[in-house]
Coordinates of C-alpha atoms and ligand atoms in Angstrom, one line a residue:
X168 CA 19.1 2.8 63.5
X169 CA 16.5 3.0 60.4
X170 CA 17.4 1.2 57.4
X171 CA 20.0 2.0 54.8
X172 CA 17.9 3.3 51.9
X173 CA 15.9 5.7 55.1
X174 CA 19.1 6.8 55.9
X175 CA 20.2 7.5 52.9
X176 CA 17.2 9.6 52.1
X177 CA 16.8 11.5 55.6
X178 CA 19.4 11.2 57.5
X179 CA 20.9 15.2 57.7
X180 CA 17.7 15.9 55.3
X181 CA 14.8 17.1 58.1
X182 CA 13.1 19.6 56.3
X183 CA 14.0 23.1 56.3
X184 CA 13.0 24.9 59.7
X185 CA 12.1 28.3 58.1
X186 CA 10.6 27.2 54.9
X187 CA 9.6 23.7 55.2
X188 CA 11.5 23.1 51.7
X189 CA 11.8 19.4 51.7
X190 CA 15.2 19.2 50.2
X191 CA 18.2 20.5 51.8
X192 CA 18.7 24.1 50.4
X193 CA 22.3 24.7 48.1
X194 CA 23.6 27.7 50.6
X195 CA 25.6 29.7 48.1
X196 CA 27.0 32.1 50.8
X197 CA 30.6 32.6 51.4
X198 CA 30.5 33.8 55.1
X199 CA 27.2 34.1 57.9
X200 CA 26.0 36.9 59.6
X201 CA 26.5 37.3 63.5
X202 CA 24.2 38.7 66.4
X203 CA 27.6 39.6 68.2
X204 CA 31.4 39.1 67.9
X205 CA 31.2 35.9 69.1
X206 CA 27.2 35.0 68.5
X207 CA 26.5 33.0 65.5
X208 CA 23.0 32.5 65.0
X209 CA 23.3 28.8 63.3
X210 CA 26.7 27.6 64.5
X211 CA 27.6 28.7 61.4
X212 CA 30.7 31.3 60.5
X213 CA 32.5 31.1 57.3
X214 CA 31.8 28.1 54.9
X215 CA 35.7 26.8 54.3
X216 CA 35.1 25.7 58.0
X217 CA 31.5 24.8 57.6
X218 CA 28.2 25.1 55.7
X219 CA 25.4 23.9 56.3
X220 CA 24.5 21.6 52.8
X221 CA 27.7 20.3 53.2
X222 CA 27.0 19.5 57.0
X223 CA 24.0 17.9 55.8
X224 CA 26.0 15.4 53.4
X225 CA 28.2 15.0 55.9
X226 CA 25.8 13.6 58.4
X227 CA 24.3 11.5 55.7
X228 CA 27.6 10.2 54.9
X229 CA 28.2 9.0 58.4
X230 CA 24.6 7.3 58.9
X231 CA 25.6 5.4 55.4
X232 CA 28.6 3.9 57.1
X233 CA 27.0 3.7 60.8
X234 CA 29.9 5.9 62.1
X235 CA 29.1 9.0 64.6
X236 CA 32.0 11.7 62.4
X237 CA 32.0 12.1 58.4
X238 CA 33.7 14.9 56.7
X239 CA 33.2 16.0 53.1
X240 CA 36.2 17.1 50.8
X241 CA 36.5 18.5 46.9
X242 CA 38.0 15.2 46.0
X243 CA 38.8 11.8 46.9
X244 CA 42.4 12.2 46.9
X245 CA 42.2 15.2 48.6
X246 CA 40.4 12.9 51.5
X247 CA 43.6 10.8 50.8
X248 CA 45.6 13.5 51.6
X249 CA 43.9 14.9 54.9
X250 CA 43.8 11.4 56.2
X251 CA 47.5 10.4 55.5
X252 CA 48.8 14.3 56.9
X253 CA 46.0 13.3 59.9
X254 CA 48.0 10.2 60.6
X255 CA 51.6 10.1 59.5
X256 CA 54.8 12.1 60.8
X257 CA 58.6 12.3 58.4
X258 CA 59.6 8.5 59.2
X259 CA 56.6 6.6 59.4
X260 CA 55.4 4.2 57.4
X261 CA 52.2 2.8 55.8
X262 CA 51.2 -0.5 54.0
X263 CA 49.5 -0.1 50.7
X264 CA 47.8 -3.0 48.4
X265 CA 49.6 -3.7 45.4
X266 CA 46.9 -2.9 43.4
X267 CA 46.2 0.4 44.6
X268 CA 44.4 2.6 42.8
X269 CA 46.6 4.7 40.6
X270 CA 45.9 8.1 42.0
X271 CA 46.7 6.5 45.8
X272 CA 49.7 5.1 44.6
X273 CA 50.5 8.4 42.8
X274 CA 49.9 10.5 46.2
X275 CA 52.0 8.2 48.3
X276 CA 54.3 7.4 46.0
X277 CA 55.6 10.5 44.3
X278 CA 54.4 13.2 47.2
X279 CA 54.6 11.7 50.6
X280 CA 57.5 9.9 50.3
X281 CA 59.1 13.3 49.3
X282 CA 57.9 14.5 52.6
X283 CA 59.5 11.7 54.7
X284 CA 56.6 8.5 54.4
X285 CA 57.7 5.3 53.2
X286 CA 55.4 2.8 52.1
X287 CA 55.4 -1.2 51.5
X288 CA 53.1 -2.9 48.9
X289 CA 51.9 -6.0 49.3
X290 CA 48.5 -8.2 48.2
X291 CA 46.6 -7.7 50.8
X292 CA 44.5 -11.2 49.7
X293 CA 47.8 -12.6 51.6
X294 CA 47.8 -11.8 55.1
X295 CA 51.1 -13.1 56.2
X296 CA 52.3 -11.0 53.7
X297 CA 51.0 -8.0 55.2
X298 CA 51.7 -8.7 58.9
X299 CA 55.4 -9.0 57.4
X300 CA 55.2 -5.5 56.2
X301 CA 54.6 -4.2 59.4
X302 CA 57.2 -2.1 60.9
X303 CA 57.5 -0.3 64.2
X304 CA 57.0 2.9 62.6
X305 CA 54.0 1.4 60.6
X306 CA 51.2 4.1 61.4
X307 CA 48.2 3.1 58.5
X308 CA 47.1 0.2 56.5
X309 CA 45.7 1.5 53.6
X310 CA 43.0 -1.4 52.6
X311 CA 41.2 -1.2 48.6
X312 CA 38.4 -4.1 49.0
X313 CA 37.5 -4.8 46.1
X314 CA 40.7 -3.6 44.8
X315 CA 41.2 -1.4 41.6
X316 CA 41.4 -2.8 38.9
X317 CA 41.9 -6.8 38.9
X318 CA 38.6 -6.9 42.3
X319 CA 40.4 -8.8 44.4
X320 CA 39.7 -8.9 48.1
X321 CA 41.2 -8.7 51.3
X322 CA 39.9 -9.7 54.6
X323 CA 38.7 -6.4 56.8
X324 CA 38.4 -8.0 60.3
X325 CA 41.6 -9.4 59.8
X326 CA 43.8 -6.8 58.3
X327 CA 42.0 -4.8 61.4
X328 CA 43.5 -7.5 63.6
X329 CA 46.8 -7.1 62.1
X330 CA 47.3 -3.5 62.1
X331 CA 45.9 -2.8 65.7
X332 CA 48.6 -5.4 66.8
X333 CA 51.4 -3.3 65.3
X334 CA 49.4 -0.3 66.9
X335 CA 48.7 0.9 63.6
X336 CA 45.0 2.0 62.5
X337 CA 43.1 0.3 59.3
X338 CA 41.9 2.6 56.9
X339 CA 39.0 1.0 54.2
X340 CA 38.8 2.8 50.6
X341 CA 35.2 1.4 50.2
X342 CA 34.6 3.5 47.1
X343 CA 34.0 0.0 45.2
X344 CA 31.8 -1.4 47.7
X345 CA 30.0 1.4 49.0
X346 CA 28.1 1.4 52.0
X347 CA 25.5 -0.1 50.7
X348 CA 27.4 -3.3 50.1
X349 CA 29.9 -3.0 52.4
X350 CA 30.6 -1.1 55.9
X351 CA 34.2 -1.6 57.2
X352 CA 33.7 0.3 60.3
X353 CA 31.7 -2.8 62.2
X354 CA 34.3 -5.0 60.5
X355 CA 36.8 -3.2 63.0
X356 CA 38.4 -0.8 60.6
X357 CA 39.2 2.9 62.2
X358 CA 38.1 4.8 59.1
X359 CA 36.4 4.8 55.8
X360 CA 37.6 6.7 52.9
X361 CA 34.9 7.8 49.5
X362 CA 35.4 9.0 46.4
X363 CA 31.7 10.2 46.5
X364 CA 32.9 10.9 42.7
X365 CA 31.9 7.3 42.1
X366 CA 29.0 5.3 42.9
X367 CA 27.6 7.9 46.2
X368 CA 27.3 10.6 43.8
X369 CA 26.6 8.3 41.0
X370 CA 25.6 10.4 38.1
X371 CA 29.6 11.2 36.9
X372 CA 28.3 15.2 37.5
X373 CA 30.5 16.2 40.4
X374 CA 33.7 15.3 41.6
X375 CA 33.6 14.6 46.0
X376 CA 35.6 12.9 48.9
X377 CA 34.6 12.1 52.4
X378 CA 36.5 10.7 55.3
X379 CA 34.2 8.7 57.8
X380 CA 34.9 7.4 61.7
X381 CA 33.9 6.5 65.3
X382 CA 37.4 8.0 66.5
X383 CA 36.4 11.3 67.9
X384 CA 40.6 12.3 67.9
X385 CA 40.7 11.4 64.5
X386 CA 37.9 13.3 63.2
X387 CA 39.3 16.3 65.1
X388 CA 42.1 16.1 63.5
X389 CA 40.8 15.8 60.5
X390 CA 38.3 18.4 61.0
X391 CA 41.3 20.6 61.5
X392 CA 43.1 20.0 58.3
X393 CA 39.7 20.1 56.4
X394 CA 39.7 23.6 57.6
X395 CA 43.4 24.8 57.3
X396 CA 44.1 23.4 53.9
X397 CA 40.4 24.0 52.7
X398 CA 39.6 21.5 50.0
X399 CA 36.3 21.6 50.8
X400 CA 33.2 21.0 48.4
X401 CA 31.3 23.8 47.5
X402 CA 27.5 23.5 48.2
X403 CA 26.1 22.7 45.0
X404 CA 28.7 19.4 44.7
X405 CA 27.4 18.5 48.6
X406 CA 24.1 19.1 46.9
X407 CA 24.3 17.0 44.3
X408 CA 26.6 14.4 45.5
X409 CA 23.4 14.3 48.5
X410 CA 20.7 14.0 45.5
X411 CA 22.7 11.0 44.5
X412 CA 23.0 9.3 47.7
X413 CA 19.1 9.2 47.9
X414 CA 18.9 6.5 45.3
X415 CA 22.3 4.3 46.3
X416 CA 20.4 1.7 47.8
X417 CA 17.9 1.2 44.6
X418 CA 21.0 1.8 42.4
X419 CA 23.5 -1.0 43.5
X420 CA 20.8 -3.4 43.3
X421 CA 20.8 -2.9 39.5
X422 CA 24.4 -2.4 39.0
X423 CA 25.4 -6.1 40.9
X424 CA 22.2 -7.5 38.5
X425 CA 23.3 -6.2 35.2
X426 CA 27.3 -7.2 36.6
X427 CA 26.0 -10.7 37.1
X428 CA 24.2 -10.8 33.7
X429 CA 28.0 -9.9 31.7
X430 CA 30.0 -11.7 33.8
X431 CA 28.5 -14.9 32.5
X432 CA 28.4 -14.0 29.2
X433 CA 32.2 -13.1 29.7
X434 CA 32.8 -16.2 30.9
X435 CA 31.6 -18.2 28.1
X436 CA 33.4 -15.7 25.6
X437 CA 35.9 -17.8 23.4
X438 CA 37.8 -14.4 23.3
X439 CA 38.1 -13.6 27.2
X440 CA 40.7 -15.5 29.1
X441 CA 39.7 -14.4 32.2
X442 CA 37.2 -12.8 34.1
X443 CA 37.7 -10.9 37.6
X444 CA 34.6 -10.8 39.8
X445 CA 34.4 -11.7 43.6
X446 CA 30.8 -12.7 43.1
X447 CA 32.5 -15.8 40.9
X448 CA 32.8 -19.2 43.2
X449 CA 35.9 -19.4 41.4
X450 CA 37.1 -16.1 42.8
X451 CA 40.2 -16.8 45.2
X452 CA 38.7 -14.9 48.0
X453 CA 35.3 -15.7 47.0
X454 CA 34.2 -16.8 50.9
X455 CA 35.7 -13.9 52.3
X456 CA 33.5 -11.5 49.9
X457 CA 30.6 -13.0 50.5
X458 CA 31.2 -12.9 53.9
X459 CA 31.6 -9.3 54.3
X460 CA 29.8 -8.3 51.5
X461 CA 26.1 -8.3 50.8
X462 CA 26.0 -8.6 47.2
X463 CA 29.7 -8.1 44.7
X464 CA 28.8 -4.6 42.9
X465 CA 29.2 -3.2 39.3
X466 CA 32.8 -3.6 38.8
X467 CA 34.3 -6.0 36.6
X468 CA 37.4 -6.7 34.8
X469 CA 38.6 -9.1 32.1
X470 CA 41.4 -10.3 30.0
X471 CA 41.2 -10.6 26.3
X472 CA 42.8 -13.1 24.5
X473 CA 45.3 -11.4 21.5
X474 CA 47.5 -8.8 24.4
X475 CA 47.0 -5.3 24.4
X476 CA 46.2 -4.9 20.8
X477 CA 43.1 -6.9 21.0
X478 CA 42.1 -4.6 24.3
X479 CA 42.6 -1.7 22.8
X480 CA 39.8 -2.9 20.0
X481 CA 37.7 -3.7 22.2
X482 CA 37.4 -0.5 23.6
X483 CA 37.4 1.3 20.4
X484 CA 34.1 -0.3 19.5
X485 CA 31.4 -0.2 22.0
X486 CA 28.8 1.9 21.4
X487 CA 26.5 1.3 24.5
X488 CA 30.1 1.6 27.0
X489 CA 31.5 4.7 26.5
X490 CA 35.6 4.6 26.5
X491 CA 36.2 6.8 29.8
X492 CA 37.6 6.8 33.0
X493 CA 35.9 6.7 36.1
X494 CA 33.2 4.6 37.6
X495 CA 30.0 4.0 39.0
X496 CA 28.0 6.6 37.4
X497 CA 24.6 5.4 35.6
X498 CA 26.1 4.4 32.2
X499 CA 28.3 2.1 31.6
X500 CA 32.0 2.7 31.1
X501 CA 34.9 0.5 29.7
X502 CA 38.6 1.7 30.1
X503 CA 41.9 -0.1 29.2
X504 CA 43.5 0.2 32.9
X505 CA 47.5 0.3 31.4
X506 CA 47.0 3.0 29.3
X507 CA 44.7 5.2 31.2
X508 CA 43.6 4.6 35.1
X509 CA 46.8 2.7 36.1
X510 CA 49.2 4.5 33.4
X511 CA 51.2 6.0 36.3
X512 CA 51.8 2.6 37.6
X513 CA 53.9 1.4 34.3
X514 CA 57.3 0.0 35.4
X515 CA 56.3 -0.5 39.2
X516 CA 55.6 -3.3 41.1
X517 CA 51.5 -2.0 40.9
X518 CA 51.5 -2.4 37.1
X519 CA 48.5 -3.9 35.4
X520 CA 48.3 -6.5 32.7
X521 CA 48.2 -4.7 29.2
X522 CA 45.1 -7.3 28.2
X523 CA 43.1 -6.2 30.8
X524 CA 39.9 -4.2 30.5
X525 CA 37.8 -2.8 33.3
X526 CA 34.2 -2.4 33.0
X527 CA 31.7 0.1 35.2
X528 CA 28.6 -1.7 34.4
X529 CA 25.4 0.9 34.7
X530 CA 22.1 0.8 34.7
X531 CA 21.4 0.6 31.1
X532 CA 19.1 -2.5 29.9
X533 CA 21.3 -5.9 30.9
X534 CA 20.4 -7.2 27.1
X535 CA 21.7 -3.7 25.2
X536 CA 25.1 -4.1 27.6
X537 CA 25.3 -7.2 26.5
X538 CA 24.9 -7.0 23.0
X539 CA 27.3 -4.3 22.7
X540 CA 30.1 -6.6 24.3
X541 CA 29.6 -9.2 21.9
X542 CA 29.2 -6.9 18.9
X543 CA 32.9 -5.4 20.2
X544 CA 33.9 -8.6 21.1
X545 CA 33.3 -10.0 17.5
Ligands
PLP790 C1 38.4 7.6 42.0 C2 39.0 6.9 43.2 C3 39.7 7.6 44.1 C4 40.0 9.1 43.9 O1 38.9 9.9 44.0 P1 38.7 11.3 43.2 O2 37.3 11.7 43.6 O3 38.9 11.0 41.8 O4 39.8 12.2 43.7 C5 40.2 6.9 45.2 N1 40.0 5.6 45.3 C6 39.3 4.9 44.4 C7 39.1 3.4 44.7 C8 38.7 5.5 43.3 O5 38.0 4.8 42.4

């Protein structure tokens, strides 16, 4: 296997056979023409089921994650949502971190469990706490590492462990880490979820999901709900979402530099009470990041001292951060997690401290990031 930043750049990309063109062509066709009734020229019939520059992103998107199956949807949830219909029956149950992202939560929470799935949330830092969650009819462990918003991190090899005792499989949302950073697969987990929205696509200009795995039953079945409920991306978001890809490696360098450079100036910050970042020695599950990660990415969050109030004006005045949801894009991004990301969590057992803010640090100048935090900061 080449190296990550070659795969990133060629894998799926040979150049085009009839043209030569370099990069992989957006094929803006609904359906292919056939030789016969059953003779299709490039393996190729209609594109809900296939296409070829999504094929392309898809191979990419495997070779990322050294897997042999990836699969390309129109969303990261709607990943979510093959992979839990792929894996759950009415009755079963799956384990979820207690942190979840809001939009997991949201899915499992207030549509699965309608259709029959229960689910148990639980820290997944604390690994008794998770074999304790495990039930008989236990079918998934849903792993975020880093986790969304408060980065902490949980052990992959062992929640692998865990769940293939219970005969249960692991499933990594490494939309944090990336591949780049992180690959769950040759930690043991069974598959890799994206939100290629994020830090793949990396540009905040298309919205993308991707399920990725060695289990060749798996990715059938997958395959097969890719293709009969269709939320497939269309070929100019595989286009795009591939364009990004080809600079991931280049990218997360920048974005764990620039994080390093603002989380120390956080830290010394008479107004921030805490800062979250697993690159921190002072992290909790600082050895188990740096053991599975390679470097600790752009993500950070923080608690300001004065409650939700004091957040709240924060937010309102960066110039260089712009106040929006989302992540991983080029600029940087500051968001107040109660009221927007992790709103749907109020009243739960998931919800988020009101002082905490969540920063998507970019690739703007570390010195211009940081002077617009302590400007805000006051
Ligand atoms: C954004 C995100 C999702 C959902 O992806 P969409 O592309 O917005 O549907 C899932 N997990 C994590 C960790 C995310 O940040």
């Amino acid at each position: 296997m080449t190296g990550f930043a070659t795969r990133a750049i060629h894998a799926g990309q040979d150049p085009d056979p009839h043209t030569g063109s370099v990069i992989v062509p957006i094929h803006a066709t609904s359906t292919f023409a056939q030789d016969g009734v059953s003779g299709l020229r490039g393996g190729y019939e209609y594109a809900r089921t296939a296409n070829p520059t999504r094929a392309a992103l898809e191979t990419c998107l495997a070779a990322l994650e050294g897997a042999r199956h990836g699969r390309a949807f129109a969303s990261g949830m709607a990943a979510g949502d093959v992979l839990l219909r792929a894996t759950c029956r009415p009755g079963d149950h799956i384990v979820i971190p207690d942190d979840a992202y809001g939009g997991t939560f949201r899915l499992i929470d207030k549509v699965f469990r309608r259709w029959g799935i229960e689910h148990t949330a639980v820290g997944q830092a604390n690994l008794d706490a998770v074999a304790a969650a495990m039930r008989p009819t236990t079918r998934l462990v849903w792993c975020e590492t880093p986790t969304n918003p408060l980065l902490t991190i949980a052990d992959i090899a062992a929640l692998a462990g865990i769940a293939h005792q219970a005969g249960a499989r692991l499933v990594v949302d490494n939309t944090f880490a990336t591949p780049y950073l992180q690959t769950p697969l040759e930690l043991g987990a069974d598959v890799v979820l994206h939100s290629t929205t994020k830090y793949l696509g990396g540009h905040s200009d298309v919205i993308g999901g991707a399920l990725i795995t060695n289990d060749a039953a798996l990715d059938e079945q997958v395959a097969f709900l890719q293709n009969s409920a269709g939320a497939v991306p269309g070929p100019f978001d595989a286009w795009l979402t591939l364009r990004g890809i080809k600079t991931l490696a280049v990218r997360m360098e920048r974005h764990c530099d620039n994080a390093e450079r603002i989380v120390a100036v956080l830290q010394a910050h008479p107004a921030i009470s805490s800062v979250h970042y697993p690159g921190l020695e002072t992290h909790p599950n600082h050895e188990v990041a740096a053991k599975q990660m390679r470097r600790f990415g752009g993500m950070v969050s923080c608690t300001v001292r004065g409650g939700a109030a004091a957040a709240l004006a924060v937010c309102a005045q960066t110039r260089v951060f712009t106040l929006a949801e989302s992540l991983g894009g080029v600029e940087s991004l500051i968001e107040h997690p109660a009221r927007m990301t992790h709103a749907s969590t109020a009243g739960t057992q998931l919800e988020v401290p009101a002082e905490l803010l969540r920063l998507s640090v970019g690739l703007e100048d570390a010195e211009d990031l940081i002077d617009d935090l302590l400007a805000a900061l006051g």
